[in-house]
mmCIF file of C-alpha atoms in Angstrom:
data_model
loop_
_atom_site.group_PDB
_atom_site.id
_atom_site.type_symbol
_atom_site.label_atom_id
_atom_site.label_comp_id
_atom_site.label_asym_id
_atom_site.label_seq_id
_atom_site.Cartn_x
_atom_site.Cartn_y
_atom_site.Cartn_z
ATOM 1 C CA UNK A 698 78.887 97.837 83.223
ATOM 2 C CA UNK A 699 75.188 96.907 84.914
ATOM 3 C CA UNK A 700 73.839 99.234 87.834
ATOM 4 C CA UNK A 701 74.307 96.133 89.632
ATOM 5 C CA UNK A 702 77.753 95.701 88.708
ATOM 6 C CA UNK A 703 78.305 99.168 89.093
ATOM 7 C CA UNK A 704 76.956 99.357 92.598
ATOM 8 C CA UNK A 705 79.122 96.477 93.595
ATOM 9 C CA UNK A 706 82.353 97.949 92.223
ATOM 10 C CA UNK A 707 81.444 101.118 94.081
ATOM 11 C CA UNK A 708 80.886 99.103 97.932
ATOM 12 C CA UNK A 709 84.113 97.019 97.692
ATOM 13 C CA UNK A 710 86.003 100.183 96.974
ATOM 14 C CA UNK A 711 84.466 101.020 100.261
ATOM 15 C CA UNK A 712 84.946 98.224 101.538
ATOM 16 C CA UNK A 713 88.845 98.419 100.533
ATOM 17 C CA UNK A 714 89.423 101.641 101.833
ATOM 18 C CA UNK A 715 87.426 100.940 104.982
ATOM 19 C CA UNK A 716 89.603 97.939 105.448
ATOM 20 C CA UNK A 717 92.942 99.795 105.136
ATOM 21 C CA UNK A 718 94.935 99.674 108.119
ATOM 22 C CA UNK A 719 98.778 99.373 107.285
ATOM 23 C CA UNK A 720 98.405 102.799 104.740
ATOM 24 C CA UNK A 721 96.554 105.949 105.084
ATOM 25 C CA UNK A 722 96.054 106.333 101.439
ATOM 26 C CA UNK A 723 95.306 103.242 98.909
ATOM 27 C CA UNK A 724 96.832 104.124 94.866
ATOM 28 C CA UNK A 725 94.040 102.951 92.164
ATOM 29 C CA UNK A 726 96.643 100.377 91.073
ATOM 30 C CA UNK A 727 96.288 98.351 94.309
ATOM 31 C CA UNK A 728 92.715 98.849 94.089
ATOM 32 C CA UNK A 729 92.503 97.226 90.809
ATOM 33 C CA UNK A 730 94.725 94.416 92.181
ATOM 34 C CA UNK A 731 91.852 94.048 94.781
ATOM 35 C CA UNK A 732 88.997 94.165 92.661
ATOM 36 C CA UNK A 733 90.463 91.469 90.252
ATOM 37 C CA UNK A 734 90.784 89.273 93.231
ATOM 38 C CA UNK A 735 87.182 89.291 93.565
ATOM 39 C CA UNK A 736 86.602 88.568 89.760
ATOM 40 C CA UNK A 737 85.939 92.598 88.630
ATOM 41 C CA UNK A 738 88.452 92.968 85.941
ATOM 42 C CA UNK A 739 88.217 96.932 85.371
ATOM 43 C CA UNK A 740 89.330 99.193 83.298
ATOM 44 C CA UNK A 741 91.558 101.721 85.350
ATOM 45 C CA UNK A 742 89.855 104.850 84.045
ATOM 46 C CA UNK A 743 86.030 103.503 84.942
ATOM 47 C CA UNK A 744 87.916 103.029 89.014
ATOM 48 C CA UNK A 745 88.847 106.771 88.974
ATOM 49 C CA UNK A 746 85.317 107.611 87.630
ATOM 50 C CA UNK A 747 83.619 105.542 90.559
ATOM 51 C CA UNK A 748 85.870 107.063 92.588
ATOM 52 C CA UNK A 749 85.027 110.258 91.541
ATOM 53 C CA UNK A 750 81.357 109.836 92.070
ATOM 54 C CA UNK A 751 82.034 108.601 95.365
ATOM 55 C CA UNK A 752 84.148 111.496 96.708
ATOM 56 C CA UNK A 753 81.736 113.889 95.579
ATOM 57 C CA UNK A 754 79.617 111.900 97.554
ATOM 58 C CA UNK A 755 81.698 112.918 100.661
ATOM 59 C CA UNK A 756 82.611 109.487 100.821
ATOM 60 C CA UNK A 757 86.470 108.831 99.737
ATOM 61 C CA UNK A 758 88.927 111.818 99.624
ATOM 62 C CA UNK A 759 92.163 111.707 97.242
ATOM 63 C CA UNK A 760 95.537 112.121 98.926
ATOM 64 C CA UNK A 761 97.343 115.586 99.156
ATOM 65 C CA UNK A 762 100.698 113.827 98.535
ATOM 66 C CA UNK A 763 103.777 116.392 98.939
ATOM 67 C CA UNK A 764 106.194 113.830 97.671
ATOM 68 C CA UNK A 765 105.082 112.204 94.315
ATOM 69 C CA UNK A 766 101.853 113.821 94.035
ATOM 70 C CA UNK A 767 101.529 112.196 90.350
ATOM 71 C CA UNK A 768 100.899 109.290 92.152
ATOM 72 C CA UNK A 769 96.971 109.475 93.029
ATOM 73 C CA UNK A 770 95.355 107.565 96.019
ATOM 74 C CA UNK A 771 92.594 107.588 97.899
ATOM 75 C CA UNK A 772 91.140 107.232 101.571
ATOM 76 C CA UNK A 773 87.741 106.416 103.227
ATOM 77 C CA UNK A 774 86.451 109.660 104.918
ATOM 78 C CA UNK A 775 84.360 109.615 108.426
ATOM 79 C CA UNK A 776 80.658 109.653 106.359
ATOM 80 C CA UNK A 777 82.299 106.609 104.237
ATOM 81 C CA UNK A 778 82.980 104.743 107.567
ATOM 82 C CA UNK A 779 79.501 105.334 108.790
ATOM 83 C CA UNK A 780 78.122 104.860 105.597
ATOM 84 C CA UNK A 781 79.811 101.106 105.387
ATOM 85 C CA UNK A 782 78.923 100.859 109.423
ATOM 86 C CA UNK A 783 75.420 101.522 108.567
ATOM 87 C CA UNK A 784 74.868 99.236 105.582
ATOM 88 C CA UNK A 785 77.304 96.503 106.876
ATOM 89 C CA UNK A 786 77.232 96.046 110.422
ATOM 90 C CA UNK A 787 80.440 98.234 111.845
#
């Protein structure tokens, strides 16, 4: 994946997490489905790696789930929302 494609993947992940209004957390399979809808066919492991990068930056947080913790899901943080608003006008 080129650096430009990787940046697009990261921005798309933030966009989907920022737009999430129906559920608090989004699992990787759902994020992968959304990405494929815009032509980004990305292996799950690569999505996980980019989510970890975004998590390390403080833009994304992993769910702490009492029920089915094996089904990992993510949410955007306040820092991620601020970044998204600053770079995309709200």
